[in-house]
Every structure is written in C-alpha cells, then in structure tokens.
mmCIF file of C-alpha atoms in Angstrom:
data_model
loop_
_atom_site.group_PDB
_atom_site.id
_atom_site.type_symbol
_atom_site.label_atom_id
_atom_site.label_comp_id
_atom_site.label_asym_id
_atom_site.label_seq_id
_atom_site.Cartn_x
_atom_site.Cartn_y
_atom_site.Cartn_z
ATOM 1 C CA UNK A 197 138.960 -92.295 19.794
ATOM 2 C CA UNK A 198 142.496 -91.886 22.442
ATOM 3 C CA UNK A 199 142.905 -95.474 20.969
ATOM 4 C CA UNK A 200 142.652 -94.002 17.416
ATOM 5 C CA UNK A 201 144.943 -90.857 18.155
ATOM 6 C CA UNK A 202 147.503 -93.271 19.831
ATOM 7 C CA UNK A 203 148.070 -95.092 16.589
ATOM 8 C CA UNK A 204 148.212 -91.684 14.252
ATOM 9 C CA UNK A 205 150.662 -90.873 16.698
ATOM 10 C CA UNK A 206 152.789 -94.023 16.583
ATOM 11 C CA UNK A 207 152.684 -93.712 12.967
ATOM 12 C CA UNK A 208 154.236 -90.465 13.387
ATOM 13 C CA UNK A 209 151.612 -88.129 13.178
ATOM 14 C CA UNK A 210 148.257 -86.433 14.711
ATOM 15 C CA UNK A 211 145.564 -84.438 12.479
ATOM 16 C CA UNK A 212 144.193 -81.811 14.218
ATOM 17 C CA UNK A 213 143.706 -78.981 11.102
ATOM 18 C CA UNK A 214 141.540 -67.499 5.388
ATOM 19 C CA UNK A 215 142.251 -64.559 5.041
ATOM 20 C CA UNK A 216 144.083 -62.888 2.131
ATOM 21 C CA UNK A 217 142.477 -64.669 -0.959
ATOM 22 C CA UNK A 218 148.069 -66.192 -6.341
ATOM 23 C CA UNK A 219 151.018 -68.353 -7.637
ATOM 24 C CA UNK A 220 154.955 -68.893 -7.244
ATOM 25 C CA UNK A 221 157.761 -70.796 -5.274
ATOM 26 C CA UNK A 222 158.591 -70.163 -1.946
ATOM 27 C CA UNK A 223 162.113 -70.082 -0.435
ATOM 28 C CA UNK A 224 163.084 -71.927 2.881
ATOM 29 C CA UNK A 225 161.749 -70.219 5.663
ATOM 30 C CA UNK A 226 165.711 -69.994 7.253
ATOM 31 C CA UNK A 227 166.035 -67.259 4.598
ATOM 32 C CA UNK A 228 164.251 -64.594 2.631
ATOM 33 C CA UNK A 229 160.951 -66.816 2.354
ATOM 34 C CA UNK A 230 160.649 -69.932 1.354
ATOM 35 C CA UNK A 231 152.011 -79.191 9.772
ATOM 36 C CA UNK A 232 154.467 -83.587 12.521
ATOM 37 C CA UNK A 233 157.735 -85.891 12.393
ATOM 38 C CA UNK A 234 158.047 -89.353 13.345
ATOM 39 C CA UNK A 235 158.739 -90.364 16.421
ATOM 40 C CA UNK A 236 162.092 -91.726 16.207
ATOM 41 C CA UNK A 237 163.248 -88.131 14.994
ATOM 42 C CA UNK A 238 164.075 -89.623 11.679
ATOM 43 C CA UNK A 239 163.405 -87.103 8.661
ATOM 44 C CA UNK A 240 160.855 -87.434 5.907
ATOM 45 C CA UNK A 241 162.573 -87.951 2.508
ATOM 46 C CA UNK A 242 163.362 -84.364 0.800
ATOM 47 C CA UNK A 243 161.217 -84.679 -2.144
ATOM 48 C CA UNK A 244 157.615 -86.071 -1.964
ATOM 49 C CA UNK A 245 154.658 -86.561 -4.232
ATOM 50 C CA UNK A 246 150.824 -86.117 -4.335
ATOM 51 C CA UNK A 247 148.237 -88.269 -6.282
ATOM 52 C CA UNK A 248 144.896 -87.307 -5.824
ATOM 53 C CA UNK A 249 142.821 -90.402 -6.178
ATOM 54 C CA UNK A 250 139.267 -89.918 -6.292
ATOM 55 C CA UNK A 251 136.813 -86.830 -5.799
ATOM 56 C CA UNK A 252 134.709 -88.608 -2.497
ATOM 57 C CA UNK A 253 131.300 -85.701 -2.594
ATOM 58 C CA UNK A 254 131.260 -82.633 -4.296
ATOM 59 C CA UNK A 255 128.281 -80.061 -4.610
ATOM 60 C CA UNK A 256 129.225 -78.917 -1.048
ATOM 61 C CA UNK A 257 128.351 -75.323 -0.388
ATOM 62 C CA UNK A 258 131.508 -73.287 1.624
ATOM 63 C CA UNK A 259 132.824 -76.635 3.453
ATOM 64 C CA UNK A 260 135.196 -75.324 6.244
ATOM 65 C CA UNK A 261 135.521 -78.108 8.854
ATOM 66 C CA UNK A 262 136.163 -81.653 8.460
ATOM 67 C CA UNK A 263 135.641 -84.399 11.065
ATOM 68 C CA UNK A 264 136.565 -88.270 10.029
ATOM 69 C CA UNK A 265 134.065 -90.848 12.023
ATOM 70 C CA UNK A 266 135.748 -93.715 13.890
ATOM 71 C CA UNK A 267 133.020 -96.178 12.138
ATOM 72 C CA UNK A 268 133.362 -94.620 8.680
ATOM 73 C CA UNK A 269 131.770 -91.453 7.093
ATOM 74 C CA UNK A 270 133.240 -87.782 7.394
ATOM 75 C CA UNK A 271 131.431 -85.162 8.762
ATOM 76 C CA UNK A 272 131.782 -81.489 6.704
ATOM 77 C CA UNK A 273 130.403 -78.037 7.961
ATOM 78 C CA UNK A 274 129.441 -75.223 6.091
ATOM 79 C CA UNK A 275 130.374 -71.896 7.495
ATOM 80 C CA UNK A 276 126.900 -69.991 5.290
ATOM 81 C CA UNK A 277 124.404 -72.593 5.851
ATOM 82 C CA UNK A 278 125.536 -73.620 9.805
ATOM 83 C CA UNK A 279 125.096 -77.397 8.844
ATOM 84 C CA UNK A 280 126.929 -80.136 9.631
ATOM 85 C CA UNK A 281 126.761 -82.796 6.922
ATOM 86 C CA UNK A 282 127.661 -86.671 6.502
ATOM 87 C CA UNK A 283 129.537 -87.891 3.599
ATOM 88 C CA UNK A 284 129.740 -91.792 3.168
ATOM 89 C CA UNK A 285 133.373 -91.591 1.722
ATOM 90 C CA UNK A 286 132.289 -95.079 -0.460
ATOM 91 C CA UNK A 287 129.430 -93.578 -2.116
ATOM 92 C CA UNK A 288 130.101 -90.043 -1.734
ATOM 93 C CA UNK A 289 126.244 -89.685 -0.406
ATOM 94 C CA UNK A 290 125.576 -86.706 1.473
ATOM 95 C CA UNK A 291 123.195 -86.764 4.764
ATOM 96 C CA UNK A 292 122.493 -83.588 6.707
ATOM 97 C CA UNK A 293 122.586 -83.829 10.580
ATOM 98 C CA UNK A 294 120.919 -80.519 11.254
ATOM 99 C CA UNK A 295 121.916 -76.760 11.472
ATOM 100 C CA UNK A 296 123.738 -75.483 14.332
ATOM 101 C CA UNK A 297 121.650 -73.053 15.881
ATOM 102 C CA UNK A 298 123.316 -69.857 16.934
ATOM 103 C CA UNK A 299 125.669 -69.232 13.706
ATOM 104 C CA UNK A 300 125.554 -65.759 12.276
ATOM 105 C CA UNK A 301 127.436 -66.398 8.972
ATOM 106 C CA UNK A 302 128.917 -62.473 7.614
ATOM 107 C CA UNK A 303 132.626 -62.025 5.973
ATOM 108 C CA UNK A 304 134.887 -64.890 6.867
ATOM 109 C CA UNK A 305 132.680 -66.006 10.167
ATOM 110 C CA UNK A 306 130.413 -68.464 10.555
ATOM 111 C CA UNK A 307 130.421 -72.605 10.975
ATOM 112 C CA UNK A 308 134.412 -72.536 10.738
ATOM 113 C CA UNK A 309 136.446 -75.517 12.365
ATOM 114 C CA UNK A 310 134.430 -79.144 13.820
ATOM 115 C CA UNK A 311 136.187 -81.568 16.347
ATOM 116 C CA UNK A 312 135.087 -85.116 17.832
ATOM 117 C CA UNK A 313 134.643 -85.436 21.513
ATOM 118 C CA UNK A 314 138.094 -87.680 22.657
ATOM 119 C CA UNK A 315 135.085 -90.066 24.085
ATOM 120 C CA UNK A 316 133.093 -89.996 21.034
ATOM 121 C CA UNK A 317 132.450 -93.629 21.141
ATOM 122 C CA UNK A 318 130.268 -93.367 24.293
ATOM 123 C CA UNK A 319 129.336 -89.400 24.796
ATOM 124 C CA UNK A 320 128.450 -89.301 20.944
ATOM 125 C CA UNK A 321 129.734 -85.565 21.151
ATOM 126 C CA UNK A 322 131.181 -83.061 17.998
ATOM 127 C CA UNK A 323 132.480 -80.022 18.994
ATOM 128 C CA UNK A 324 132.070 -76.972 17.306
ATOM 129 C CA UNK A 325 133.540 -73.554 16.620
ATOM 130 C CA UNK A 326 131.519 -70.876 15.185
ATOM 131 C CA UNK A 327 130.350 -67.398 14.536
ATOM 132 C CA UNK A 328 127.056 -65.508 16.595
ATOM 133 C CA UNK A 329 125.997 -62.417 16.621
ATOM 134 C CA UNK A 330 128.361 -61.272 19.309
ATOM 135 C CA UNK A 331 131.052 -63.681 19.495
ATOM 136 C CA UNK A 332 133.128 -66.731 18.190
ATOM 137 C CA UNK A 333 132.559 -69.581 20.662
ATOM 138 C CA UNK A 334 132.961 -72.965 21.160
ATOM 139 C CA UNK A 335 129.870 -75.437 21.903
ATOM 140 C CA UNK A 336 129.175 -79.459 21.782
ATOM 141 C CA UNK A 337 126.125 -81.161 20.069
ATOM 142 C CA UNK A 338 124.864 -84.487 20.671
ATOM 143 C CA UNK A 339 125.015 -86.290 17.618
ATOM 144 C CA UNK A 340 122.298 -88.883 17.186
ATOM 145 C CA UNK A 341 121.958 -91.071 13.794
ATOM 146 C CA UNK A 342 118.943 -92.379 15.236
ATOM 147 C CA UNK A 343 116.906 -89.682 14.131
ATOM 148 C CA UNK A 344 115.400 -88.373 11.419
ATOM 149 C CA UNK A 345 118.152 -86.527 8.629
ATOM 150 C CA UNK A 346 117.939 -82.511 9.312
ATOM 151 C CA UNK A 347 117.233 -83.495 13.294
ATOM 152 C CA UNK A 348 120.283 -85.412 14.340
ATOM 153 C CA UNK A 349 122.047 -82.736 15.944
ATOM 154 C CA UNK A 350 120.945 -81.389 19.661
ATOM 155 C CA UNK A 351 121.135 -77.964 20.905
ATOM 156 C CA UNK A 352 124.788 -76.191 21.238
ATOM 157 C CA UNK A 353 125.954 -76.393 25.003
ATOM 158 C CA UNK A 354 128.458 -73.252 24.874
ATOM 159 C CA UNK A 355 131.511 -74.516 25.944
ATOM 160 C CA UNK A 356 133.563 -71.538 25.982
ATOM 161 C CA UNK A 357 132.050 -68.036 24.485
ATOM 162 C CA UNK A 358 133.598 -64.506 24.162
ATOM 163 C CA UNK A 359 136.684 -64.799 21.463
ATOM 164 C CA UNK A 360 136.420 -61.749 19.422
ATOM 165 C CA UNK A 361 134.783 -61.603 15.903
ATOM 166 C CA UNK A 362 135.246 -59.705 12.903
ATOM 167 C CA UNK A 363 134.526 -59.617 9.690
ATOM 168 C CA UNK A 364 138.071 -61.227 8.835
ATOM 169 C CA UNK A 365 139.985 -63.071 11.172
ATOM 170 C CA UNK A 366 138.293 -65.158 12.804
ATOM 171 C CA UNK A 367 140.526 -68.319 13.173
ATOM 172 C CA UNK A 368 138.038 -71.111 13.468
ATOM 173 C CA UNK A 369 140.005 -74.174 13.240
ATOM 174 C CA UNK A 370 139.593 -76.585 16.737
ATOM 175 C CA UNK A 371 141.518 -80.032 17.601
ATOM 176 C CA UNK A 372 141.884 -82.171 20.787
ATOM 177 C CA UNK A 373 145.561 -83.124 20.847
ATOM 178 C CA UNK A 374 147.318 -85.810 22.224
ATOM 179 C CA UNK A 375 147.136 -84.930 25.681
ATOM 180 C CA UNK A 376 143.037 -84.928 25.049
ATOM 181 C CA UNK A 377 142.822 -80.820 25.639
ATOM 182 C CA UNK A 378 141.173 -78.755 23.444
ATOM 183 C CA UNK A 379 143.229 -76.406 21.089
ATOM 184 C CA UNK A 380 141.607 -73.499 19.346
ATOM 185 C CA UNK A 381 143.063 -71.078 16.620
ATOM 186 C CA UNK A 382 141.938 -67.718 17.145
ATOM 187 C CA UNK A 383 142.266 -64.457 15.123
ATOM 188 C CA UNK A 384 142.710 -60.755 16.407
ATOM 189 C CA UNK A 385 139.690 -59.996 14.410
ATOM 190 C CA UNK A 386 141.132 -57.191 12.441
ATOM 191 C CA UNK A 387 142.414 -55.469 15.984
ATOM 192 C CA UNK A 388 146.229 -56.013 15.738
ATOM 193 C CA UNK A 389 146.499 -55.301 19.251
ATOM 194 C CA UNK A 390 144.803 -57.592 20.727
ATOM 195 C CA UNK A 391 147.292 -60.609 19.723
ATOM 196 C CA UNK A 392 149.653 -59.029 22.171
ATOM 197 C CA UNK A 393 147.395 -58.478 25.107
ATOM 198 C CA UNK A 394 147.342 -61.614 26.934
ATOM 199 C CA UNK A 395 144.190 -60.871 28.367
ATOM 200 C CA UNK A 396 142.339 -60.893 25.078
ATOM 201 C CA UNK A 397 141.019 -64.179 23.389
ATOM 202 C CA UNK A 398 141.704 -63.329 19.957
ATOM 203 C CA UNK A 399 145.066 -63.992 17.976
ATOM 204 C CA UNK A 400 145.872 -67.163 20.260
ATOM 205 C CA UNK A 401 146.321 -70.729 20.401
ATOM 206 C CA UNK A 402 144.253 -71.267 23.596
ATOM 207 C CA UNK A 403 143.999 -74.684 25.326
ATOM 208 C CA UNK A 404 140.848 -75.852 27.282
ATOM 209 C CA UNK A 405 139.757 -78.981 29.019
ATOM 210 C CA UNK A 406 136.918 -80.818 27.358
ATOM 211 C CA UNK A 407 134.744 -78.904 29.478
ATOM 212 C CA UNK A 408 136.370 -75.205 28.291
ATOM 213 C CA UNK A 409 138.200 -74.689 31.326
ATOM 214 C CA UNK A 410 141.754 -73.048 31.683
ATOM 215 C CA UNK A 411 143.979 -76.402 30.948
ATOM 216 C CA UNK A 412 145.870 -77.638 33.691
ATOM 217 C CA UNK A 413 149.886 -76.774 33.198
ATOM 218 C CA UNK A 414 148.926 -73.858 30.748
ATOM 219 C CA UNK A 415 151.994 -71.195 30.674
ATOM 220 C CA UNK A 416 150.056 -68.535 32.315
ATOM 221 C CA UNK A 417 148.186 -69.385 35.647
ATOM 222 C CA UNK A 418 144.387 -69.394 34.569
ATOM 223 C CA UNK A 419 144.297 -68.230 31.627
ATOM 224 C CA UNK A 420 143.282 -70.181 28.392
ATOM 225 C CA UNK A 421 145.823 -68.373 26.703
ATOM 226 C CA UNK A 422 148.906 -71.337 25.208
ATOM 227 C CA UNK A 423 150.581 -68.802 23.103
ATOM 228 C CA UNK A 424 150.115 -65.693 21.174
ATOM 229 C CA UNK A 425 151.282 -63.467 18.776
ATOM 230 C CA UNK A 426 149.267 -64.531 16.456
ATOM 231 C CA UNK A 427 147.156 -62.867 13.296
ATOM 232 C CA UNK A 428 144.773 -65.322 12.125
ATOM 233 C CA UNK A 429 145.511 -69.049 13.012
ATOM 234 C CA UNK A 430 143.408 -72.035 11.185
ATOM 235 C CA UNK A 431 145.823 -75.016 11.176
ATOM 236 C CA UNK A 432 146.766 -77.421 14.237
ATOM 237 C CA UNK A 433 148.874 -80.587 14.240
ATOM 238 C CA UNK A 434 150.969 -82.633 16.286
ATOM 239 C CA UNK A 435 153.761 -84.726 14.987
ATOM 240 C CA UNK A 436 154.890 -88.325 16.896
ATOM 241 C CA UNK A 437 156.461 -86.080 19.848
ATOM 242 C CA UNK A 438 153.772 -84.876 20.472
ATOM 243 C CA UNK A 439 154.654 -81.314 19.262
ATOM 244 C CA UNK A 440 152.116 -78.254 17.993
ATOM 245 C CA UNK A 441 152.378 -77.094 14.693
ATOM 246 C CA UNK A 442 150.246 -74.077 13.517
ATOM 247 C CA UNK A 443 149.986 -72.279 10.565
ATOM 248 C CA UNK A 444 149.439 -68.648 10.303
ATOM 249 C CA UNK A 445 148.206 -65.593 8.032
ATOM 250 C CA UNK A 446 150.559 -63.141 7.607
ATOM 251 C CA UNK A 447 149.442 -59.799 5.764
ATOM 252 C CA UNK A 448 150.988 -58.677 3.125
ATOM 253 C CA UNK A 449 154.413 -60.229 3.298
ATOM 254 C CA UNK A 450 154.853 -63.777 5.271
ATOM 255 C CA UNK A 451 152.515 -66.308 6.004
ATOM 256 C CA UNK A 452 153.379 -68.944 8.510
ATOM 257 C CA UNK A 453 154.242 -72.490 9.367
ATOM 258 C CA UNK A 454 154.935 -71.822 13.023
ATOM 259 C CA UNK A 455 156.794 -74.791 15.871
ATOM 260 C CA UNK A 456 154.296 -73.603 18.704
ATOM 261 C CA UNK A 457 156.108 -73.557 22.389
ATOM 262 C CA UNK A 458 154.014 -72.667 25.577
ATOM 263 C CA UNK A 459 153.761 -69.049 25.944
ATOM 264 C CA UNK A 460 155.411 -68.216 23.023
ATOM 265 C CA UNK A 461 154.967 -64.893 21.514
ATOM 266 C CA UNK A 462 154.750 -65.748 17.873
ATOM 267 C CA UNK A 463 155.962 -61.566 16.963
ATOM 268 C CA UNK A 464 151.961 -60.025 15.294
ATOM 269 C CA UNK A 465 152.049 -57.148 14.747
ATOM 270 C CA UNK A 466 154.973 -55.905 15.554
ATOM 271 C CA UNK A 467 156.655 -59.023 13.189
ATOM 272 C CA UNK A 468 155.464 -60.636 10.032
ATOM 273 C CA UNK A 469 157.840 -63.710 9.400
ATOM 274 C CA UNK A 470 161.408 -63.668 10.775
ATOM 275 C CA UNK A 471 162.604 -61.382 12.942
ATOM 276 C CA UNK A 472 165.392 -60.426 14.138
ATOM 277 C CA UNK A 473 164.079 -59.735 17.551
ATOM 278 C CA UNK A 474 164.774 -62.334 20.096
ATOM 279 C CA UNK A 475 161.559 -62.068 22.301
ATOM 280 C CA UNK A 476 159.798 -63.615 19.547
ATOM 281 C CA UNK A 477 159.372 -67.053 18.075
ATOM 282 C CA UNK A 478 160.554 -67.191 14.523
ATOM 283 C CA UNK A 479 158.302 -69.860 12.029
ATOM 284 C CA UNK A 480 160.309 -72.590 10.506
ATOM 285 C CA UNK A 481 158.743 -71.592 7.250
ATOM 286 C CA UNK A 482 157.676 -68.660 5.498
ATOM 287 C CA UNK A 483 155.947 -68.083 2.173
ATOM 288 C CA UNK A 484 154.653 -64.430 0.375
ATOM 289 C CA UNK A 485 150.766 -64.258 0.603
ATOM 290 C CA UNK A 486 150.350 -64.751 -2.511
ATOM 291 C CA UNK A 487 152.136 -68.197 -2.388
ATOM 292 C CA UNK A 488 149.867 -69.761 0.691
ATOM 293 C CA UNK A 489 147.495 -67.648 2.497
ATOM 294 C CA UNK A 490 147.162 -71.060 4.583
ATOM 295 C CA UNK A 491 144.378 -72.726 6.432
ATOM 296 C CA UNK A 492 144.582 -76.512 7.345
ATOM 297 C CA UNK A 493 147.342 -78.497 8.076
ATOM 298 C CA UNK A 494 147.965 -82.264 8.541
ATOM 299 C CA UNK A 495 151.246 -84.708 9.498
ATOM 300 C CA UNK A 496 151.706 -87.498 7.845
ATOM 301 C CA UNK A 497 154.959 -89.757 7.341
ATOM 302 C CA UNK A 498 156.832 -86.770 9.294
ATOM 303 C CA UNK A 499 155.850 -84.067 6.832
ATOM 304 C CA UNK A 500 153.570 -81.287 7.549
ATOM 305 C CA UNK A 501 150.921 -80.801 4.483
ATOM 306 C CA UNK A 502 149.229 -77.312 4.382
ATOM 307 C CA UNK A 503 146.483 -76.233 2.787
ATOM 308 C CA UNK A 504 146.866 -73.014 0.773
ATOM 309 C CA UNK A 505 144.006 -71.096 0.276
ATOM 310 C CA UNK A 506 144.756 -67.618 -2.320
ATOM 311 C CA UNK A 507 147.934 -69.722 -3.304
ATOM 312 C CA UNK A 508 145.837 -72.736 -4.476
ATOM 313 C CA UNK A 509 148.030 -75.807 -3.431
ATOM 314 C CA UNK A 510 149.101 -78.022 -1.245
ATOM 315 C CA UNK A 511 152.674 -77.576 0.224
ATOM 316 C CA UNK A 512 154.784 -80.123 1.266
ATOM 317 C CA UNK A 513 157.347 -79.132 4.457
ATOM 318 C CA UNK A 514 159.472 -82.075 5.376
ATOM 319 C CA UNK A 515 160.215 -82.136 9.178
ATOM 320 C CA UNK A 516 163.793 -82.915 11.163
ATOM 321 C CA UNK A 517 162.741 -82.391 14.872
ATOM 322 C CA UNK A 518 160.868 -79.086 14.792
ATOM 323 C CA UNK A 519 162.767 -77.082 11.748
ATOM 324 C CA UNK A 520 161.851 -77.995 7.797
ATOM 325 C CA UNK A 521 164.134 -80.561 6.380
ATOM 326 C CA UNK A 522 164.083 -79.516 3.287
ATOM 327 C CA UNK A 523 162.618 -76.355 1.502
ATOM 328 C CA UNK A 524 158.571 -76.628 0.543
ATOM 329 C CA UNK A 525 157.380 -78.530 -1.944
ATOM 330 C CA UNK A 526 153.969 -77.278 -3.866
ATOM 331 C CA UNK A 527 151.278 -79.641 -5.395
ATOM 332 C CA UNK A 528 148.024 -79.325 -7.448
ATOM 333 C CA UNK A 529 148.753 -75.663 -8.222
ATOM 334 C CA UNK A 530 145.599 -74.221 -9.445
ATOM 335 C CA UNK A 531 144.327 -77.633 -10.390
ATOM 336 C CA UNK A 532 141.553 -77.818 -7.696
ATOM 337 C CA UNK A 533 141.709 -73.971 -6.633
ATOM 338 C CA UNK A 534 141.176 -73.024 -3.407
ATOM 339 C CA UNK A 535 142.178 -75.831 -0.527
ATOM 340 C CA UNK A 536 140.772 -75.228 2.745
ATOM 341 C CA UNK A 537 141.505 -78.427 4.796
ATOM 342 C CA UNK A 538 143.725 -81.121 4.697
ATOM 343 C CA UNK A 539 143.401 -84.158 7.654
ATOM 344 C CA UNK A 540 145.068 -87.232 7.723
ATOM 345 C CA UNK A 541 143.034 -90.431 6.648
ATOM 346 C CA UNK A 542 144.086 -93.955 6.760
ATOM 347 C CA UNK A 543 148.195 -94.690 6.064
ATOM 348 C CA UNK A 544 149.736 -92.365 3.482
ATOM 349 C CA UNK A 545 146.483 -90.766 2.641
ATOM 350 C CA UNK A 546 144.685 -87.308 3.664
ATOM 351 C CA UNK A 547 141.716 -85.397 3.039
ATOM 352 C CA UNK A 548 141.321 -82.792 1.455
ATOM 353 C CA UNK A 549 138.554 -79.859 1.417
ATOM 354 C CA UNK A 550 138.319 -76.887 -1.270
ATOM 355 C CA UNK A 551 136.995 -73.682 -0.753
ATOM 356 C CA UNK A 552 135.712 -71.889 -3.880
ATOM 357 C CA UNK A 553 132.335 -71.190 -3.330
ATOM 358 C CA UNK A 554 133.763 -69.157 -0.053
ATOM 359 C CA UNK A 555 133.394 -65.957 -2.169
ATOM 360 C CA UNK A 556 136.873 -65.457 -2.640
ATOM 361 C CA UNK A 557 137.297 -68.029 -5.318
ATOM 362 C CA UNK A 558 135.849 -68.412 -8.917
ATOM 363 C CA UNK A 559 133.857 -71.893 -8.466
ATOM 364 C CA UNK A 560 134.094 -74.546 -11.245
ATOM 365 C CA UNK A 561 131.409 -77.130 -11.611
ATOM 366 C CA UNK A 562 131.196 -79.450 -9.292
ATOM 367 C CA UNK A 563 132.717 -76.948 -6.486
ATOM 368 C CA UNK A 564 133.028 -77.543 -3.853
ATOM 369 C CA UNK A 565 134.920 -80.920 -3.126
ATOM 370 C CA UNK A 566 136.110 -83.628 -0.721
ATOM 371 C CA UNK A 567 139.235 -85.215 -2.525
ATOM 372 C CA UNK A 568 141.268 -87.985 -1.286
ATOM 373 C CA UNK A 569 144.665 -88.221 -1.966
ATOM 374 C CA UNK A 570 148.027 -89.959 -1.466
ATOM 375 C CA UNK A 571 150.894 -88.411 0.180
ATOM 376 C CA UNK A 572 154.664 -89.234 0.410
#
C-alpha cells in the first residue's frame, strides 16, 4: 500500500477524499468567487476535459465512502445501512462485507468516510469513520474474504472516539497521507464555536498515528488538532509535494478549496471565503453554495477534482504550487446529479460516487452510482 501511494505520488498526485444541498459559474477564488500538483512544480494545462466512461455498479443505497483494493475491487459504504460493500469494478457485482456495528445513521451522520490500513497487505485492516449514538469516531475492522458474504467484517476497535455530532456537519471524510498518519475532516456540528476552540474536536483537520494517537510534529504539543477554522470538511488530498488540500462548506456565501498549513486557522465563523483579516488562511478558491456545496476531492495530473454535491458537478482547479492556475472548470452539470466522491484510479482516471438517494437529491433510476471517468 506505501508502495502504491509512492507511485500516485510520483505521478503527481495522492487520493485521500454535505451540507447545503443549484447551478452557475464560479469566479477565481483571487477575486469575488470563482484537490495536488506535480512534483516538478510544473502546472496542469488551463483547460481540461471529462469523459465519463462506463457506469461500474449502480443500485447503491446513500454510498458515502470509497476505498480502491490493491488486488482489484472497490469497497463503498453506506452512511443509512452501516455496510461496507465490494464492487468488482469488471462486472460491477456487488458483495456485502457486513454492517459496522455501532452506526446510528440520523441527518447527515452515519457510515461517512472509509480508509485502508497503510499495511493493508498484511494487517488486512479498513478504517472507518462514523456516526453513534454519542459521537463521531474513528475505528478499524478486520476485513476477511474468507468468510461467508454479510460476515467478513470483525468488530470496530475504536480508534479515536469523542468528535462532536450533529445532525449536520459532521465531516466524515478520513485518508492516510503520505507521511502514513491519519487525517480526518471534522465538522463543528452546527456549534460555530467550536471550530475556533482548539480544544474541541469538531471543525478540524486532525492528524493521528495509525493507532489514533496525537501525531508526532503536530503544530500544537498533544493535541490531534492540524488545523482549524473549519465548518464542515469532507475532502483530503495531497499533491506530488506532498501538500494537504481540503475542501470546505461554507454557509450561505463561499464554499472552499482550502491549501491546508499546520495550525492554520482557516477564518469559521468569523470568515466565510476571503478575508481580509491576516490571522486567517485565505482558500485558493471560492465558489457560492449554490455552485459546489463540495465533498470529495482527488489530484490527478496536478489538478485538484472536487466533487460538488447541491451544485451537481465536478470542478476542475488547475494547480501552480499551492494557488489555482487557472479559474475552475465545471463538468457533468446536472447530468449525474449529486457527486459525493471522487478518488483517483489508475493513470488519468478517477472514481466517482453520486449521492441522490442521500435525501437531499431527487434519485433517477438506477441511483445511486459508481462511474469511472477520464480526466485531463
């Protein structure tokens, strides 16, 4: 798997990827409005393209997280049901590995983001982050195809508990980046104040070992806390430098596509989008809600592709270094509604996840879907 993360890097980017539930252009985030870059710094051409090329499984009931297999196969969860499924991404045949025990589904909680364990190949584990009664925490399951379908997964071992929940804002999404630490989007769970008290979990990017320790070299001493700020993060991604990108829900104005520096304060809620303030970090792009309301992200070829969720397409944000090369480009507008995630697959292609039977969106048949497409 750090074999496998070495080349996305080398090919100039690292996968790691709602709220407001629209349609319209976005101006570059430098002025009014408007997730990595190759390694050599070079930038990504200014105008891209998008051919989806094949619906892989559909039928999928609210898909939030999705986990690519080092021997083939993707593995989905569903934040209602608390399953984690197997898609053969040949056939498009769907196994179920079992339910993960614990998840209280209710609003936007539940079975949000899935990760694989960096040693995968030996300890066989999949993180995941999810929704109880109480909390949003963070466990690992043994995953073991041996067994029967419906009893491959083993019991959650609770990795890290106590981020707040609400019935929006929740964050969810979970990666292990490049430096094989555990990154977690959190949201402030509907209590703006809590994304500037440092000694709350929710509205943070928090980093953890494996084991859901404080990482070493975090910006404050013993604290999981990497930056905050935040309102609601659900995309993570690393370009070729090894550098965070996260997206962000704003609230009625800007959503985000933030450059994410350690101990940052990304400006929620005392700023949506730019600010004039210098104590906080300004995104390199900005969109109105209606235009995004963004989940997932991915880098590929030294672009950052983000998932829009109420804004029902995939935008395209060319990367020079950590600032947009050129302004956003939007794909598949309406065509597929609601995209959840989008993670880098194989070359120039991604995956990507919708999300209209999340009860937001007005499902089509067929809903919901694993698409593959091509990116450039």
């Amino acid at each position: 798997m750090l074999a496998a993360a070495a080349l996305l890097l080398a090919a100039g980017c690292s996968a790691g990827s709602a709220g407001s539930p629209g349609d319209g252009p976005a101006t570059p985030g430098g002025t009014a409005p408007g997730g990595s870059a190759r390694a050599t710094g070079s930038a990504a051409p200014a105008k891209g393209s998008v051919k989806v090329l094949r619906t892989v499984t559909e039928g999928l009931k609210t898909p939030w997280g999705l986990a690519p297999l080092p021997g083939g196969g993707l593995l989905v969860s569903s934040r209602d049901d608390g399953t984690i499924i197997r898609v053969d991404e040949k056939t498009g045949a769907k196994t179920e590995l079992g339910q993960v025990s614990g998840v209280s589904p209710a609003g936007e909680g539940g079975l949000l983001g899935i990760a694989l364990s960096p040693g995968f190949a030996s300890d066989h584990m999949i993180y995941a982050y999810f929704t109880t009664a109480s909390d949003n925490r963070i466990a690992r399951l043994l995953y073991d195809e041996r067994k029967p379908p419906g009893e491959q997964l083993g019991a959650p071992d609770t990795v890290f508990k106590g981020i707040p929940k609400g019935s929006v804002h929740n964050g969810g999404r979970i990666a292990f980046g490049p430096d094989g630490m555990l990154y977690a989007g959190t949201g402030e769970s509907g209590e703006r104040g809590a994304a500037q008290d440092r000694k709350s979990l929710g509205g943070k990017i928090l980093r953890l070992t494996p084991d859901g320790e404080p990482a070493p070299g975090n910006p404050f001493p013993g604290s999981p806390v990497y930056s905050y700020g935040h309102r609601n993060v659900q995309g993570l991604a690393w370009d070729g430098q090894q550098r965070l990108y996260a997206s962000e829900f704003g609230q009625d104005t800007w959503d985000e596509l933030n450059a994410i520096k350690p101990g940052g304060d990304y400006g929620w809620p005392v700023a949506e989008g730019r600010s004039s303030d210098a104590a906080f970090q300004n995104p390199l792009a900005q969109w109105h809600t209606d235009d995004a309301s963004p989940s997932g992200i991915a880098c590929v070829g030294g672009v950052i592709w983000m998932a829009g969720l109420k804004g029902q397409r995939l935008w395209r944000i060319p990367l020079k270094g950590t600032q947009a090369a050129a302004a956003p480009q939007a794909f598949l507008t309406g065509t597929y509604g609601r995209l959840r995630t989008v993670v880098a697959a194989a070359g120039d292609k991604v995956w990507l996840v919708t999300s209209n039977t999340d009860g937001r969106g007005r499902p089509k048949q067929g809903d919901d879907r694993v698409l593959e497409a091509q990116v450039r």
